Backbone as a ProteinNet text record, in pm:
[ID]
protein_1_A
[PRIMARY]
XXXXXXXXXXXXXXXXXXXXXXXXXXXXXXXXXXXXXXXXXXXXXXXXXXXXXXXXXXXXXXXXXXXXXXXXXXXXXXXXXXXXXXXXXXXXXXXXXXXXXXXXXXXXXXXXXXXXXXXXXXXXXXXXXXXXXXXXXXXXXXXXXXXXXXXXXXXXXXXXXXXXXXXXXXXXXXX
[TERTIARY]
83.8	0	88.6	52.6	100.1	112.3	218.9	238.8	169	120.1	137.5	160.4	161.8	219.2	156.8	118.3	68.1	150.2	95.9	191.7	89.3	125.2	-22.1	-32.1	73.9	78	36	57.9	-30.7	-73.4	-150.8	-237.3	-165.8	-226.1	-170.5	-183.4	-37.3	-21.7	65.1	58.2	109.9	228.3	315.1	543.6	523.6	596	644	710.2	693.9	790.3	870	917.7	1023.2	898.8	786.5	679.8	594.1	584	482	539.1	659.8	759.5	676.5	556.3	465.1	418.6	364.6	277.1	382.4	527.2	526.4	642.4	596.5	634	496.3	406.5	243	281	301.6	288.5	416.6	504.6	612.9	564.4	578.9	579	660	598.3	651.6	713.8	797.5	885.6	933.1	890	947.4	1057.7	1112.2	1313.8	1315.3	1321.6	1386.7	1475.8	1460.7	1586.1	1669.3	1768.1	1854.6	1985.7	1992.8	2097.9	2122.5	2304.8	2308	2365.6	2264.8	2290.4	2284.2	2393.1	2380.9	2388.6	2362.8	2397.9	2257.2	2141.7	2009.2	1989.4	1945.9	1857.9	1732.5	1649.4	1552.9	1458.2	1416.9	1299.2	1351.4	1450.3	1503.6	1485	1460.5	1419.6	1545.5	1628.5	1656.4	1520.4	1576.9	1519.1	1566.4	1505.5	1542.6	1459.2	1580.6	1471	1584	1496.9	1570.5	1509.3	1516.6	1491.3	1334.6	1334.2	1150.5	1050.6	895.1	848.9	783.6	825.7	813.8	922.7	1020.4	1121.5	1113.7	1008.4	991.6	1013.6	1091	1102.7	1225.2	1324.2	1392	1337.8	1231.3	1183.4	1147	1236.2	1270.3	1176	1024.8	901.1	846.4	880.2	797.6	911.4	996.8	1091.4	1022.1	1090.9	1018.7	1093.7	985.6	1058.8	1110.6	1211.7	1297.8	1225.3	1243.3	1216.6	1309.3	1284.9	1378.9	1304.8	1384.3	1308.3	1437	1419.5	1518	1578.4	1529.6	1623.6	1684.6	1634.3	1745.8	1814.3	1815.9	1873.8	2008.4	2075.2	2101.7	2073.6	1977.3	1939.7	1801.3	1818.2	1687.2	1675.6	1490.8	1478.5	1293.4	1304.5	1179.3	1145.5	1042.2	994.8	912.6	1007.6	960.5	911.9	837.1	798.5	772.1	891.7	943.2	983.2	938.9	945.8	1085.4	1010.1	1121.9	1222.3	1356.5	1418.2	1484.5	1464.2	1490	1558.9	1714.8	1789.5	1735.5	1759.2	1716	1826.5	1814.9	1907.3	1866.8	1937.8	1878.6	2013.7	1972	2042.9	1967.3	2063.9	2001.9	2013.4	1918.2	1947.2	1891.9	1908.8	1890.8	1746.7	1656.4	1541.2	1471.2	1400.2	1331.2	1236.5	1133.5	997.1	931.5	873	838.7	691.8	698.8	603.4	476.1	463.3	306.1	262.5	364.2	260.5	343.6	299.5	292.7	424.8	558.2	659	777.5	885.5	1021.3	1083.5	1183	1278.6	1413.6	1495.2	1652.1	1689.7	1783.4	1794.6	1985	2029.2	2184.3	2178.3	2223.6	2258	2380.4	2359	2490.5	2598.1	2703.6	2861.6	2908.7	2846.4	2843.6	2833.2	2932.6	3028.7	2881.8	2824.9	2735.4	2615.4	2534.1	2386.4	2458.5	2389.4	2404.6	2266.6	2303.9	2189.9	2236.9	2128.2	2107.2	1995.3	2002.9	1926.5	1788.7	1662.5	1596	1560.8	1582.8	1598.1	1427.1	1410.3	1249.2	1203.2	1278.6	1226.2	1262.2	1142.1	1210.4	1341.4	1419.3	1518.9	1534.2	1700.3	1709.2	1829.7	1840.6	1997.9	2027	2139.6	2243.6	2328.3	2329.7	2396.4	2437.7	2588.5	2630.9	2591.6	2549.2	2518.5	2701.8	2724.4	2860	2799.7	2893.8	2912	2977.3	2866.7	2921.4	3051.1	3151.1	3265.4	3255.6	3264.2	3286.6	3424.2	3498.7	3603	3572.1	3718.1	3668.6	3693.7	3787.9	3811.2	3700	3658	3503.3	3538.6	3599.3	3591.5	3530.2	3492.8	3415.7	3519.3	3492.4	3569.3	3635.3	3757.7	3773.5	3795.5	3785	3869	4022.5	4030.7	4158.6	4229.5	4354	4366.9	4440.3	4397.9	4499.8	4639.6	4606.4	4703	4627.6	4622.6	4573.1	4691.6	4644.9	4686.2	4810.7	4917.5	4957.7	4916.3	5024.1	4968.5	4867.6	4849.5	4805.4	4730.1	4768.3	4628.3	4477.4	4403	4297.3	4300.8	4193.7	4180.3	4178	4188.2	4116.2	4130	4228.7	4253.8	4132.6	4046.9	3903.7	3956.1	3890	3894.7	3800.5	3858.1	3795.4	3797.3	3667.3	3690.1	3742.9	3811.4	3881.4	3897.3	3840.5	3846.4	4009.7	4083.6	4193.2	4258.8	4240.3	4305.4	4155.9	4041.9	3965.4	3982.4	4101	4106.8	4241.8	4307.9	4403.1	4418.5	4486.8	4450	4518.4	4446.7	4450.6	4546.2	4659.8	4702.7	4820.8
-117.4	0	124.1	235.5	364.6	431.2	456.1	576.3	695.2	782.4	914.1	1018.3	1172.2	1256.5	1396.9	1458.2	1555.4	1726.6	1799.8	1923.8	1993.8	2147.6	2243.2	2308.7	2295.7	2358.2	2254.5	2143.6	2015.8	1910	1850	1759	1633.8	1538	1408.8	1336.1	1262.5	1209.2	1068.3	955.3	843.9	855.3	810.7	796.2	645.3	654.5	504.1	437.6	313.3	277.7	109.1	19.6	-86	-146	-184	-237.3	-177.4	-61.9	54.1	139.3	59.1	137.8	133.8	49.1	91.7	234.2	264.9	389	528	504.9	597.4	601.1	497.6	524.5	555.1	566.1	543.6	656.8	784.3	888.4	865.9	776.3	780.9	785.9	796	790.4	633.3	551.5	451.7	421.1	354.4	414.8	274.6	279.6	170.3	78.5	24	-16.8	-158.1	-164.6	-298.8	-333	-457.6	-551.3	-646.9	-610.8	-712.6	-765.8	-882.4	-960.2	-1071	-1068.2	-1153.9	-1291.7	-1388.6	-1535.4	-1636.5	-1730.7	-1852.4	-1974	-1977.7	-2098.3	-2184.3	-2110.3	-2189.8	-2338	-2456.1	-2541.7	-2460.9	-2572.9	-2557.4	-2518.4	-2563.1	-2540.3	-2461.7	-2376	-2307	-2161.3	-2057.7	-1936	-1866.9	-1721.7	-1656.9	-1573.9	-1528.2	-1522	-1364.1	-1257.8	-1138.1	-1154.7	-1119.5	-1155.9	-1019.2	-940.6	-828.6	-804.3	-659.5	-656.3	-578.7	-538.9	-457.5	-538.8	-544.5	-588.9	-655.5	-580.4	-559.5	-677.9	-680.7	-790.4	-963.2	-981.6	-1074.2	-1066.4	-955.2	-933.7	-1039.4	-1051.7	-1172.2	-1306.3	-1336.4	-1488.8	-1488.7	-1648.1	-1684.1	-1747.3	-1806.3	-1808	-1716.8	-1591.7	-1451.8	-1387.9	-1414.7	-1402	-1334.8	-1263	-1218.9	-1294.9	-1335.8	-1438.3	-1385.3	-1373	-1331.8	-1396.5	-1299.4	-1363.8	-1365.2	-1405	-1445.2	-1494.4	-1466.8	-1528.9	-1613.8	-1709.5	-1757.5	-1619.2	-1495.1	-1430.4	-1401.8	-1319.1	-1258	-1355.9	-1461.1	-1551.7	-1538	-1499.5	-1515.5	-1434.8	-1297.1	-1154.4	-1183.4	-1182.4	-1227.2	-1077.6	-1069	-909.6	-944.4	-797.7	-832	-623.9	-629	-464.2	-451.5	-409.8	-350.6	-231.6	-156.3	-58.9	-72.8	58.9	55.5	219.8	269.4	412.7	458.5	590.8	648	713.8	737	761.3	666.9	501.3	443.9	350.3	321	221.4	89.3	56.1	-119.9	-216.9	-348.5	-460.3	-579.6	-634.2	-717	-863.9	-976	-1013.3	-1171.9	-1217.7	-1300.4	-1456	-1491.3	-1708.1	-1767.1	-1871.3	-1971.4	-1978.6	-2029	-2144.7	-2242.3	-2341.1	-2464.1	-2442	-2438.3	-2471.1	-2601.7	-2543.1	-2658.4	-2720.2	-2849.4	-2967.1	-2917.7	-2833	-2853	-2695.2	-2566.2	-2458	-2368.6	-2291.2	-2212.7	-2131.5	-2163.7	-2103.9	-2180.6	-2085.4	-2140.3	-2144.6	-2232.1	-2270.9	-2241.8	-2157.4	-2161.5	-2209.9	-2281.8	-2405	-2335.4	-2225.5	-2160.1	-1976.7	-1996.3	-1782.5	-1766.2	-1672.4	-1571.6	-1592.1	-1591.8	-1619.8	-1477.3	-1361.2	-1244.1	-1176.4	-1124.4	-1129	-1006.5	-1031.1	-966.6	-886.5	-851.7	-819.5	-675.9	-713.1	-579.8	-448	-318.7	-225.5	-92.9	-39.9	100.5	187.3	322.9	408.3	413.6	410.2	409	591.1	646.1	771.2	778.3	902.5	962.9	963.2	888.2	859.6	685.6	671.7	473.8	469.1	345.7	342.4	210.6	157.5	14.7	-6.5	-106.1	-204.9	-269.9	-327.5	-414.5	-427.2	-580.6	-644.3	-770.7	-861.6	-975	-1099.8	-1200.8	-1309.8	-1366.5	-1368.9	-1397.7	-1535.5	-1584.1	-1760.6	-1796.3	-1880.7	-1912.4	-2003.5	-2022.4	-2066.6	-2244.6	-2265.9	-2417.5	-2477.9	-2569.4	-2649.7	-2747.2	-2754	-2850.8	-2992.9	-2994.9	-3111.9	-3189.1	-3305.3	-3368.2	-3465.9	-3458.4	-3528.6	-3418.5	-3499.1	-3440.2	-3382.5	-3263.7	-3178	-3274.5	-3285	-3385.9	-3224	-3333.5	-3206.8	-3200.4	-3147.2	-3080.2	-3136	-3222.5	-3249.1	-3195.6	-3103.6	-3027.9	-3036.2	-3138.5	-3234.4	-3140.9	-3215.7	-3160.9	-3062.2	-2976.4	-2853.1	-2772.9	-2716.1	-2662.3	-2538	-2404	-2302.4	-2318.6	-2333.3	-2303.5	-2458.5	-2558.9	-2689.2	-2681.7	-2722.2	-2766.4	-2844.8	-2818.7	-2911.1	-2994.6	-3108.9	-3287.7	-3321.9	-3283.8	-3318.8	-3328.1	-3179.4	-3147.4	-3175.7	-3205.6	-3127.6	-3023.6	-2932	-2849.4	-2807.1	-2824.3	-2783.3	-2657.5	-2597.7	-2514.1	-2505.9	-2425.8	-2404.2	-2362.2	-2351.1	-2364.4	-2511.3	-2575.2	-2733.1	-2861.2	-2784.3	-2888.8	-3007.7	-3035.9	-3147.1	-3207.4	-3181.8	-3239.8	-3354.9	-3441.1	-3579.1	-3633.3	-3747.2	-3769.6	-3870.6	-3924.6	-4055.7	-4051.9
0	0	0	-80.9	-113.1	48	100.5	225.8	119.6	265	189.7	302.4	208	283.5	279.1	341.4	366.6	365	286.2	334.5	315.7	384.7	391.8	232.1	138.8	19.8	-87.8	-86.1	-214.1	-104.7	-214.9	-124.4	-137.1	-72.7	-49.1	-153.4	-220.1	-282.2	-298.3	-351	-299.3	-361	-248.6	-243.7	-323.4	-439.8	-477.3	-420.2	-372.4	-304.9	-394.7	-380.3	-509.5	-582.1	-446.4	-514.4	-595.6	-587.2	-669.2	-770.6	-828.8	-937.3	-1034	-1069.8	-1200	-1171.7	-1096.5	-1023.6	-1069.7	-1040	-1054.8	-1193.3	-1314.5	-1441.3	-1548.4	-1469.5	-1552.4	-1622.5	-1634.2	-1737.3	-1838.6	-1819.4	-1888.6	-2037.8	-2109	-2288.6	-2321	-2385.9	-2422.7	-2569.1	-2595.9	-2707.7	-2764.1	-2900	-2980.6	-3007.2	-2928.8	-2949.9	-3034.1	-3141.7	-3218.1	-3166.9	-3133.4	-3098.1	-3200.6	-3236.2	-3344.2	-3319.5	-3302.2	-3311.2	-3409.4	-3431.5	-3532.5	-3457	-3478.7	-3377.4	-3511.7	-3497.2	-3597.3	-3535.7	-3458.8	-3360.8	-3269.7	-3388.5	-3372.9	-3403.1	-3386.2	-3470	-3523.7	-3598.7	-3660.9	-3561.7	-3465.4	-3367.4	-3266.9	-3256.3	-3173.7	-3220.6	-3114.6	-3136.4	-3033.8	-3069.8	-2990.5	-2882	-2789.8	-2708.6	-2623.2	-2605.9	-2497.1	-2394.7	-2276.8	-2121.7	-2070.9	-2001.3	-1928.1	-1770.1	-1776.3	-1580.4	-1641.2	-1745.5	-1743.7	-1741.4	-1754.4	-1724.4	-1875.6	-1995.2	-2165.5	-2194.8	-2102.9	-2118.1	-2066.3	-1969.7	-1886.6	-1766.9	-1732	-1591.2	-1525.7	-1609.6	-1557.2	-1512	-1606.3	-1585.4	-1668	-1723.8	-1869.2	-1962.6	-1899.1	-1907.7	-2004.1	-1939	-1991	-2087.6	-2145.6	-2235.4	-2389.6	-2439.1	-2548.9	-2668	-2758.7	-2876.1	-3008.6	-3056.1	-3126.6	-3283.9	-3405.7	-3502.8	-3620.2	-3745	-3853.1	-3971.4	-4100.8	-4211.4	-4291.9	-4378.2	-4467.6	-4491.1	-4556.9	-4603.4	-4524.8	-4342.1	-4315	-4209.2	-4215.6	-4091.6	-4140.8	-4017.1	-3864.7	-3790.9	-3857.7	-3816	-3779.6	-3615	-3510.6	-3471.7	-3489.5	-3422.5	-3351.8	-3282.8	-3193.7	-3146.7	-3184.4	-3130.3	-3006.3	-2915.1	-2755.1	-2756.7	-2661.4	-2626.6	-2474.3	-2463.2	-2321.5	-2261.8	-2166.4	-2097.6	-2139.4	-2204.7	-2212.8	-2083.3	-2130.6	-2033.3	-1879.1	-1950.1	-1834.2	-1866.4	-1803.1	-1830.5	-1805	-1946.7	-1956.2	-1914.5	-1874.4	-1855	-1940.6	-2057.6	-2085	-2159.7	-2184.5	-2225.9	-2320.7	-2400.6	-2513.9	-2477.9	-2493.4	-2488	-2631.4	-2661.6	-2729.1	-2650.9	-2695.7	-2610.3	-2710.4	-2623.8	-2725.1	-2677.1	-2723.7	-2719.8	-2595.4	-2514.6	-2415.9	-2487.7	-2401	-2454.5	-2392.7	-2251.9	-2234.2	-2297.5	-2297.9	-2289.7	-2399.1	-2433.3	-2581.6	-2555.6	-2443.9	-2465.1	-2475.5	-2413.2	-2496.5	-2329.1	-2389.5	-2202.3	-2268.5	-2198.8	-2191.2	-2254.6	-2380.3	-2377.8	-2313.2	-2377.3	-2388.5	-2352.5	-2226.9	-2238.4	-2334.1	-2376	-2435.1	-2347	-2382.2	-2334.2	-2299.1	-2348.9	-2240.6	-2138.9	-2080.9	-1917.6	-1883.2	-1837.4	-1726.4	-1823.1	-1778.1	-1874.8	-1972.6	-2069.1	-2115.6	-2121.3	-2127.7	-2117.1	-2181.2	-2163.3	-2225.1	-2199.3	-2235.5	-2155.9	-2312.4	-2283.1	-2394.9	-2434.3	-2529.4	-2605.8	-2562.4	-2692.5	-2672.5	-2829.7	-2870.5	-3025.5	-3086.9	-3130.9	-3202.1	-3211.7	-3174.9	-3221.5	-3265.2	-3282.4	-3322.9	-3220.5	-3162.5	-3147.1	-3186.6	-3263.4	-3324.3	-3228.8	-3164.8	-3128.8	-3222.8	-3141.8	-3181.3	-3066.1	-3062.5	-3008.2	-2966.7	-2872.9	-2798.9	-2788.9	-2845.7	-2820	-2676.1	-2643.9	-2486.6	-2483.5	-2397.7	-2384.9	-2385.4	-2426	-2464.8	-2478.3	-2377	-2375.4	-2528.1	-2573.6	-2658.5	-2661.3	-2528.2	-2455.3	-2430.6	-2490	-2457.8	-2296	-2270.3	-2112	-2007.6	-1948.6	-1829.4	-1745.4	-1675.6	-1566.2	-1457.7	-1390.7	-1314.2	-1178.4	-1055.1	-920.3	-885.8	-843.1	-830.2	-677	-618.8	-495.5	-450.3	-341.6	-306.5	-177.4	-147.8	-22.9	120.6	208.5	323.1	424	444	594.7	532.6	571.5	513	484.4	417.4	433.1	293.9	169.8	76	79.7	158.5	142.3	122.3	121.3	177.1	281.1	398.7	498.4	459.1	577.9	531.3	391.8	301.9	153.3	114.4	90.6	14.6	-111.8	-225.5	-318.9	-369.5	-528.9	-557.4	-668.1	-738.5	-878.7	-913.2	-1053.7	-1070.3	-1229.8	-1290.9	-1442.8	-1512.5	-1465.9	-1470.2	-1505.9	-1405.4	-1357.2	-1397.2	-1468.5	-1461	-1512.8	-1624.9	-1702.9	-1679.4	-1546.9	-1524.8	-1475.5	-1541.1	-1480.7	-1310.2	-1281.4	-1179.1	-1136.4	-1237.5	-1233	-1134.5
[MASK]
+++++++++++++++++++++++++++++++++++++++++++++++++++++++++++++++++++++++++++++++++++++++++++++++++++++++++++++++++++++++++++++++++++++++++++++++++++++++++++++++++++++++++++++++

């Protein structure tokens, strides 16, 4: 529920508070942003996918994800048109997804291999973004990750000879 506040010069009006951040973007102007990225790293039944922190984005739940489109001609050029308040930095970032079996959306299947969300402030007129689809990091070593032993106590040990995985040392053998 809206606090409010009283002064003898305007009348009472409701304080937004994290939960009531719609309330106080309602007059914003909402503004056209094409989304384009160039992704080749679909199958056939696979759709790119934008999921951000707005609510036009999914709200960070990958469920509510907005679905990316494409034609023979322009594939690998996936795009999708948002409309989103002007003037307010967006967070958003791209996955792969497949199509789930019971309900009319798409699941994760791969995020982007890009080091932390990307964003931008949305202008006061349509615009477009062109982005690139960052291929996520893939070993091409097909063995599975092994752990790492680090001998027990000692200054730099592990207690009780833990081990511990380590992307560095993951494929070092154990013999």
């Amino acid at each position: 529920q809206a606090s409010m506040y009283k002064s003898a010069s305007q009348p009472a009006l409701p304080t937004a508070t994290d939960d009531e951040e719609e309330w106080a973007e309602a007059p914003r102007r909402m503004i056209a942003v094409t989304f384009e990225v160039r992704c080749d790293m679909t199958a056939l039944e696979e759709k790119v996918l934008i999921i951000g922190n707005r609510r036009e984005l999914g709200g960070w739940n990958e469920l509510a994800a907005v679905e990316m489109s494409t034609t023979e001609a322009t594939w690998p050029l996936w795009s999708c048109t948002v409309h989103l308040p002007a003037g307010r930095v967006v967070e958003y970032k791209y996955a792969v997804g497949v199509k789930s079996m019971w309900l009319n959306q798409f699941n994760v299947k791969e995020w982007e291999g890009h080091m932390g969300n990307r964003h931008f402030k949305v202008g006061r007129r349509r615009h477009t973004l062109s982005d690139e689809f960052y291929t996520p990091f893939r070993n091409a070593d097909p063995r599975p990750p092994s752990f790492v032993h680090m001998g027990g106590g000692g200054e730099y040990g592990l207690p009780n000879g833990e081990c511990f995985m380590d992307p560095e040392y993951s494929f070092v053998t154990m013999d």
